Amino acid sequence: MRRSLLFTKTTKNVPADETAKNAQLLIQAGYIHKEMAGVYAYMPLGLRVLENIKQIVRDEMNAIGGQELMMTTLQPRDIWEKTDRWDDKKVDNWFKTKLANGTELGVGLTHEEPIVDAVSGFATSHKDFPIYVYQIQSKFRNELRAKSGLLRGREFVMKDMYTFSRTQQEHEAVYERVVEAYHRVYKRLGLGASTYRTYADGGIFTPRFSDEFQTLSPIGEDTIYVDEAKRIAINHEIYSDENLAKLNLNKADLVEKKGVEVGNTFHLESKYTDALGMYYTDADGKQQPLIMGCYGIGVSRLVGMIAEHFSDENGLVWPDAVAPFKVYLARLGDSEQAIQQADNLYNYLTAQGVTVLYDDRDARPGQKFADAELMGMPYRIVVSDKTVASGTYELKRRTESESIHVSEDQLLENLSNTEE
Ligand code: ATP
Ligand code: MG
């Protein structure tokens, strides 16, 4: 992509109405546009980051047999009444609206009820199970506070998966496969080492614990206690002597940390399927209950989390796997040779499958360098009259302060050493 054609603009001014660093940086670098508190639009660069994260999530959900579908945002009241989750006193962050004739509708904030309702029309026999379905789409929640930028939106992108199993044993195996897939997702996002499976409250319907996936970060809203040797943590909400004993954790091994909840997995037992009248018939023709699990990943929260966590005083510092482009190619000056060398390199790298944002604008070097830092692509390459004369390229990793001069072969070698 040529910078001269890219629809975006960077700004030095920190947005005055924005207190969260992730949103400040993403707005300054031209990735997102703030519509109002807790509601952000994705500009071309931001959308590329969002799509990169979605694709990693999608790959890993598909790899364990997940099938993608898309449920609706508009929700009928009756299915939510069956589980007693319609009433504002029960669920306090619903957005609701009305049809012209006065019929009340809900604006989707999660999808257990509609998924059960939809899947029950297709799957009835024991031969139809297990089923894993998921979607990646916008959710709407009337959050009381929306001051954390993309970390807590009123409109945000979530991946939600739902599984239906015939037996408890089948459910446990499915659940652990999803947990393994989650670990692979966070690893690919560059968060593997800092993300912990964390025991948490199971919700209103079950005495079992749920699992949260908490990424350690000073910006985290959650307090968790980490057992580093076991690579397990426990949320402070359920931190008690009784639960520690149940979970076989020792107080002495736990260290208090701040975490961002980047995903979670829940055991739903048969609460939703029973309430909505969904069962399967076994081999003997007898009606049996279904065991459900649900599993969320905060896709847009991850954009904000990664943006803020991997930033420095000059701007964003994207991990390779989510960066909108791998390379920021800055052409300095507009001599014929510099233009030629930069154009050639751009075409060559692009042909090799390397994603390049080519700063071909007529702008000062200082402006280009500042933008390269702010936008945070993993590598910066400079082409100028000097590099043309020396037959080398100037290469800098975003995480380092010094650049190196390399030949074309060395350049490719460097670019293929992708960090995991
Ligand atoms: P939280 O505890 O942060 O309020 P939650 O427990 O209500 O989240 P779920 O409803 O299970 O979360 O949603 C699944 C995932 O979606 C969460 O793990 C989180 O990463 C993300 N998420 C939840 N609420 C928001 C929000 N308002 N903005 C952005 N991401 C969110
Ligand atoms: Mg939670």
XYZ file of C-alpha atoms and ligand atoms in Angstrom:
452
model
C 0.000 0.000 0.000
C 1.298 3.409 -0.927
C 1.018 5.961 1.832
C -0.060 8.551 -0.753
C -3.151 6.420 -1.443
C -3.910 5.316 2.120
C -6.859 6.994 3.707
C -5.471 8.046 7.070
C -3.826 10.897 8.881
C -1.618 11.025 11.934
C -1.766 13.782 14.510
C 0.545 14.984 17.242
C -2.392 16.185 19.310
C -3.596 13.895 22.044
C -7.411 13.779 21.797
C -8.711 15.869 24.673
C -11.817 13.772 25.408
C -9.937 10.499 25.609
C -8.301 9.285 28.819
C -7.325 5.757 27.770
C -3.850 5.475 26.318
C -4.827 2.717 23.871
C -7.498 4.895 22.262
C -5.285 8.002 22.345
C -2.501 6.209 20.491
C -4.802 4.512 18.001
C -6.552 7.803 17.233
C -3.278 9.717 16.891
C -1.892 7.056 14.553
C -5.075 7.114 12.445
C -6.261 3.570 13.251
C -9.653 4.343 14.782
C -12.246 7.087 14.943
C -14.172 7.834 18.106
C -17.915 8.154 17.533
C -18.703 8.619 21.221
C -17.642 7.162 24.566
C -17.191 3.408 24.201
C -17.976 3.415 20.472
C -15.174 3.395 17.924
C -14.994 2.987 14.148
C -12.094 1.203 12.495
C -10.181 3.070 9.827
C -8.240 1.064 7.191
C -5.169 0.489 9.405
C -7.231 -0.405 12.469
C -9.387 -2.737 10.428
C -6.295 -4.609 9.258
C -5.251 -5.202 12.869
C -8.768 -6.303 13.797
C -8.902 -8.652 10.802
C -5.482 -10.135 11.614
C -6.659 -10.992 15.113
C -9.970 -12.359 13.812
C -8.147 -14.572 11.322
C -5.934 -16.117 13.999
C -8.984 -16.782 16.163
C -10.882 -18.208 13.186
C -7.976 -20.529 12.210
C -7.794 -21.990 15.686
C -11.551 -22.388 16.105
C -11.775 -24.106 12.709
C -8.849 -26.369 13.628
C -10.835 -27.905 16.498
C -13.934 -28.398 14.372
C -15.658 -25.078 14.996
C -18.111 -23.933 12.346
C -18.572 -20.251 11.778
C -22.028 -18.771 11.556
C -23.551 -15.374 12.191
C -26.437 -14.718 14.521
C -28.556 -11.580 14.514
C -28.222 -8.405 16.513
C -31.980 -7.897 16.816
C -33.385 -10.263 19.437
C -36.960 -11.331 20.231
C -38.005 -10.990 23.836
C -39.613 -14.410 24.329
C -36.505 -16.634 24.179
C -34.774 -14.445 26.766
C -37.777 -14.656 29.056
C -37.503 -18.435 29.058
C -34.124 -18.193 30.816
C -35.159 -15.179 32.872
C -32.525 -12.948 31.283
C -34.818 -10.357 29.696
C -35.670 -8.340 32.782
C -33.383 -5.305 33.317
C -33.206 -6.288 36.961
C -31.582 -9.576 35.951
C -29.310 -8.298 33.173
C -28.611 -4.619 33.622
C -26.701 -3.772 30.458
C -29.212 -4.591 27.715
C -29.831 -2.082 24.957
C -33.453 -2.443 23.933
C -35.505 -0.963 21.148
C -39.056 -1.180 19.738
C -40.749 -2.031 16.476
C -43.185 0.527 15.047
C -46.048 -1.509 16.518
C -44.533 -1.307 19.985
C -43.053 -4.830 20.166
C -39.914 -4.771 22.300
C -36.632 -6.066 20.911
C -33.219 -6.630 22.440
C -29.901 -5.609 20.853
C -27.560 -8.623 21.065
C -25.192 -8.606 24.030
C -24.418 -12.355 24.000
C -26.044 -15.263 22.155
C -26.703 -18.345 24.301
C -30.482 -18.204 23.908
C -30.605 -17.479 20.154
C -27.953 -20.141 19.465
C -29.930 -22.778 21.330
C -33.079 -21.661 19.549
C -31.420 -21.862 16.107
C -29.430 -25.071 16.590
C -32.375 -26.964 18.087
C -34.113 -26.722 14.726
C -31.279 -28.627 13.026
C -29.915 -31.092 15.546
C -32.124 -33.606 17.308
C -30.503 -37.030 17.022
C -27.488 -38.308 18.981
C -25.818 -38.622 15.566
C -25.891 -34.827 15.169
C -23.576 -34.176 18.141
C -21.175 -32.869 19.330
C -21.661 -29.432 17.749
C -19.246 -26.490 17.934
C -20.449 -23.250 16.427
C -18.981 -19.783 16.709
C -19.292 -16.289 15.343
C -17.225 -13.119 15.310
C -19.375 -10.006 15.401
C -20.340 -6.858 17.248
C -21.958 -7.048 20.663
C -23.765 -4.192 22.368
C -23.721 -3.537 26.091
C -24.836 -0.532 28.036
C -21.668 -0.501 30.146
C -21.824 1.962 33.014
C -18.275 3.129 32.532
C -16.616 3.305 29.144
C -13.359 5.065 29.883
C -10.891 2.380 28.877
C -10.977 2.894 25.128
C -11.208 -0.388 23.240
C -10.849 -2.380 26.450
C -14.461 -1.727 27.428
C -16.730 -0.691 24.595
C -20.489 -0.250 24.421
C -20.183 -1.704 20.935
C -17.334 -4.191 20.591
C -16.235 -7.235 18.622
C -16.346 -10.626 20.286
C -15.755 -14.176 19.177
C -18.277 -16.400 20.900
C -18.330 -20.173 20.553
C -21.007 -22.529 21.845
C -20.682 -26.294 22.149
C -23.316 -28.970 22.617
C -22.322 -32.388 23.942
C -24.239 -35.562 24.729
C -22.462 -36.542 27.914
C -20.514 -34.853 30.667
C -17.433 -36.753 29.559
C -17.835 -35.557 25.991
C -18.269 -31.998 27.248
C -15.105 -32.120 29.385
C -13.027 -33.223 26.386
C -14.524 -30.532 24.163
C -13.951 -27.897 26.833
C -10.271 -28.783 27.203
C -9.821 -28.685 23.421
C -11.176 -25.164 23.368
C -8.835 -24.191 26.204
C -5.882 -25.592 24.229
C -7.018 -23.639 21.152
C -7.187 -20.479 23.275
C -3.594 -20.955 24.391
C -2.581 -21.244 20.727
C -4.480 -18.050 19.856
C -2.738 -16.005 22.554
C 0.627 -17.491 21.658
C 0.205 -16.498 18.019
C -0.800 -12.995 19.085
C 2.501 -12.648 20.934
C 0.810 -12.931 24.340
C 1.585 -16.565 25.133
C 4.078 -15.947 27.910
C 1.957 -13.321 29.645
C -1.484 -14.974 29.452
C -2.714 -17.281 32.212
C -5.623 -19.631 32.519
C -7.333 -18.199 35.591
C -9.998 -19.817 37.771
C -12.997 -17.554 38.132
C -16.610 -17.500 39.175
C -18.761 -19.815 37.056
C -21.758 -17.493 36.886
C -25.253 -17.753 38.272
C -26.119 -21.161 36.848
C -23.331 -23.440 38.058
C -21.258 -24.139 41.169
C -18.282 -24.957 38.933
C -15.506 -22.500 38.226
C -15.131 -20.903 34.848
C -11.776 -20.118 33.278
C -10.678 -16.666 32.322
C -7.686 -15.945 30.148
C -5.903 -13.069 31.797
C -3.016 -11.219 30.175
C -0.755 -9.648 32.763
C -0.650 -5.917 32.280
C -0.468 -2.865 34.521
C -3.577 -1.557 32.708
C -5.629 -4.577 33.805
C -8.890 -4.019 35.721
C -8.741 -7.461 37.321
C -6.667 -8.573 40.276
C -5.447 -12.128 39.980
C -3.070 -14.368 41.937
C -0.567 -16.214 39.784
C 1.157 -19.520 40.457
C 4.101 -19.105 38.110
C 5.349 -22.707 38.357
C 1.948 -24.157 37.491
C 1.162 -21.347 35.010
C -2.275 -21.019 36.565
C -3.964 -18.114 38.313
C -7.037 -17.456 40.432
C -9.236 -14.365 40.198
C -9.497 -12.344 43.419
C -13.304 -12.674 43.176
C -13.081 -16.299 44.256
C -9.861 -16.063 46.264
C -10.628 -17.769 49.574
C -9.012 -20.472 51.726
C -11.795 -22.848 50.797
C -11.365 -22.346 47.036
C -7.571 -22.481 47.213
C -7.869 -25.885 48.880
C -10.372 -27.053 46.238
C -8.051 -25.959 43.470
C -4.956 -27.371 45.091
C -3.234 -23.984 45.199
C -0.944 -22.722 47.961
C -1.108 -19.157 49.191
C 2.693 -19.092 49.468
C 3.085 -19.816 45.740
C 0.757 -17.030 44.596
C 1.778 -13.559 43.474
C -0.743 -10.737 43.071
C -0.902 -9.213 39.563
C -3.114 -7.071 37.349
C -4.720 -8.750 34.352
C -6.828 -7.926 31.298
C -9.495 -10.565 30.652
C -8.919 -11.402 26.994
C -11.222 -14.410 26.942
C -13.176 -16.870 29.019
C -14.732 -20.330 28.945
C -17.861 -21.427 30.821
C -19.592 -24.654 31.720
C -23.297 -24.076 31.142
C -24.445 -27.590 32.014
C -28.021 -28.088 30.718
C -29.407 -24.813 32.016
C -30.033 -23.098 28.675
C -30.998 -26.153 26.646
C -33.469 -27.313 29.307
C -34.999 -23.848 29.643
C -35.496 -23.595 25.877
C -36.645 -27.194 25.489
C -33.716 -28.507 23.461
C -32.880 -32.228 23.850
C -31.554 -35.051 21.732
C -32.803 -38.585 21.263
C -30.342 -41.361 22.095
C -29.898 -44.665 20.217
C -32.890 -46.097 22.080
C -35.118 -43.210 21.071
C -35.101 -41.727 24.556
C -34.986 -37.983 25.141
C -31.759 -36.815 26.813
C -30.389 -33.473 28.084
C -27.570 -31.672 26.265
C -24.486 -30.247 27.972
C -23.428 -26.829 26.778
C -20.281 -24.745 27.006
C -19.685 -21.165 25.915
C -16.406 -19.492 25.146
C -15.625 -15.825 24.467
C -12.633 -13.939 23.124
C -12.529 -10.153 23.286
C -11.318 -9.464 19.752
C -11.548 -5.655 19.846
C -10.398 -5.601 23.476
C -7.269 -7.389 22.209
C -6.651 -4.596 19.678
C -6.647 -2.078 22.535
C -4.756 -4.328 24.942
C -1.971 -5.060 22.466
C -1.818 -1.422 21.302
C -1.407 -0.081 24.803
C 0.719 -2.833 26.267
C 3.251 -2.870 23.420
C 3.694 0.873 23.052
C 6.499 3.244 23.984
C 6.922 7.017 24.187
C 7.036 7.256 20.388
C 3.908 5.280 19.624
C 2.597 1.816 18.785
C 4.841 -1.273 18.631
C 2.857 -4.078 16.971
C 3.841 -7.715 17.347
C 4.488 -9.196 13.868
C 1.332 -11.328 13.819
C -1.104 -8.428 14.199
C 0.738 -5.509 12.563
C -1.254 -4.003 9.668
C 1.929 -4.072 7.588
C 5.211 -5.732 8.387
C 7.359 -2.982 6.906
C 7.236 0.804 6.860
C 9.285 1.772 3.806
C 10.328 5.402 4.027
C 11.697 7.011 0.910
C 13.719 10.127 1.674
C 14.134 12.749 -1.019
C 12.762 12.628 -4.523
C 15.791 12.039 -6.672
C 15.204 9.717 -9.599
C 17.551 7.057 -8.139
C 15.894 7.086 -4.734
C 12.445 6.820 -6.279
C 13.632 3.989 -8.484
C 15.281 2.040 -5.672
C 12.293 2.491 -3.370
C 9.754 1.559 -6.061
C 11.778 -1.533 -6.958
C 12.080 -2.616 -3.351
C 8.378 -2.043 -2.748
C 7.432 -4.144 -5.767
C 9.943 -6.825 -4.899
C 8.916 -7.204 -1.234
C 5.246 -7.155 -2.132
C 5.856 -9.909 -4.696
C 7.603 -11.911 -1.941
C 4.462 -11.686 0.167
C 5.849 -9.127 2.622
C 3.229 -6.507 3.500
C 4.661 -3.013 3.014
C 3.355 0.445 3.742
C 5.382 2.571 1.340
C 5.780 6.179 2.398
C 6.114 7.690 -1.067
C 4.861 11.108 0.000
C 6.602 14.361 -0.565
C 7.262 14.937 3.151
C 10.201 15.795 5.388
C 12.332 12.913 6.763
C 11.429 13.912 10.328
C 7.740 13.581 9.519
C 8.237 10.164 7.959
C 10.308 8.888 10.863
C 7.802 10.170 13.396
C 4.935 8.499 11.527
C 6.847 5.231 11.234
C 7.360 5.185 15.002
C 3.796 6.243 15.808
C 2.192 3.718 13.465
C 4.355 0.951 14.872
C 5.081 -1.442 11.991
C 7.656 -4.054 13.113
C 10.339 -2.912 10.601
C 11.346 0.386 9.071
C 13.398 0.490 5.901
C 14.901 3.736 4.652
C 15.830 4.373 1.047
C 17.648 7.619 0.249
C 20.392 8.985 -1.985
C 22.845 7.724 0.644
C 21.581 4.165 0.562
C 21.529 4.230 -3.236
C 25.174 5.329 -3.239
C 26.241 2.603 -0.806
C 24.094 -0.096 -2.394
C 22.561 -0.984 0.955
C 19.318 -0.444 2.824
C 18.852 1.041 6.248
C 16.839 -1.307 8.431
C 15.448 -0.733 11.922
C 13.314 -2.962 14.077
C 10.589 -0.947 15.829
C 11.703 -2.400 19.163
C 15.271 -1.151 18.699
C 16.638 2.360 18.623
C 19.549 1.836 16.202
C 19.295 1.001 12.537
C 21.655 -1.272 10.606
C 22.850 -1.143 7.002
C 22.198 -4.324 5.102
C 22.447 -5.781 1.609
C 19.318 -6.957 -0.172
C 19.975 -10.588 0.839
C 20.495 -9.657 4.473
C 17.360 -7.567 4.348
C 15.243 -10.540 3.304
C 16.900 -12.741 5.860
C 16.081 -10.248 8.605
C 12.487 -9.918 7.488
C 11.931 -13.660 7.465
C 13.036 -14.022 11.105
C 9.535 -13.418 12.338
C 9.189 -13.275 16.084
C 6.632 -15.650 17.566
P -15.809 -8.376 31.770
O -15.587 -9.265 32.962
O -14.560 -7.753 31.254
O -16.918 -7.385 31.950
P -17.469 -10.441 30.751
O -17.060 -11.427 31.771
O -18.793 -9.772 30.845
O -16.321 -9.323 30.605
P -18.181 -12.037 28.427
O -19.543 -11.557 28.394
O -17.994 -13.458 28.757
O -17.265 -11.104 29.327
O -17.446 -11.711 27.060
C -16.381 -12.488 26.498
C -15.154 -11.628 26.295
O -15.500 -10.415 25.610
C -14.497 -11.154 27.582
O -13.587 -12.123 28.047
C -13.793 -9.886 27.140
O -12.517 -10.193 26.610
C -14.683 -9.353 26.056
N -15.540 -8.244 26.524
C -16.557 -8.305 27.416
N -17.135 -7.114 27.586
C -16.460 -6.246 26.778
C -16.598 -4.854 26.484
N -17.533 -4.107 27.058
N -15.734 -4.306 25.592
C -14.791 -5.052 24.981
N -14.624 -6.365 25.225
C -15.442 -6.973 26.095
Mg -15.597 -11.425 33.273
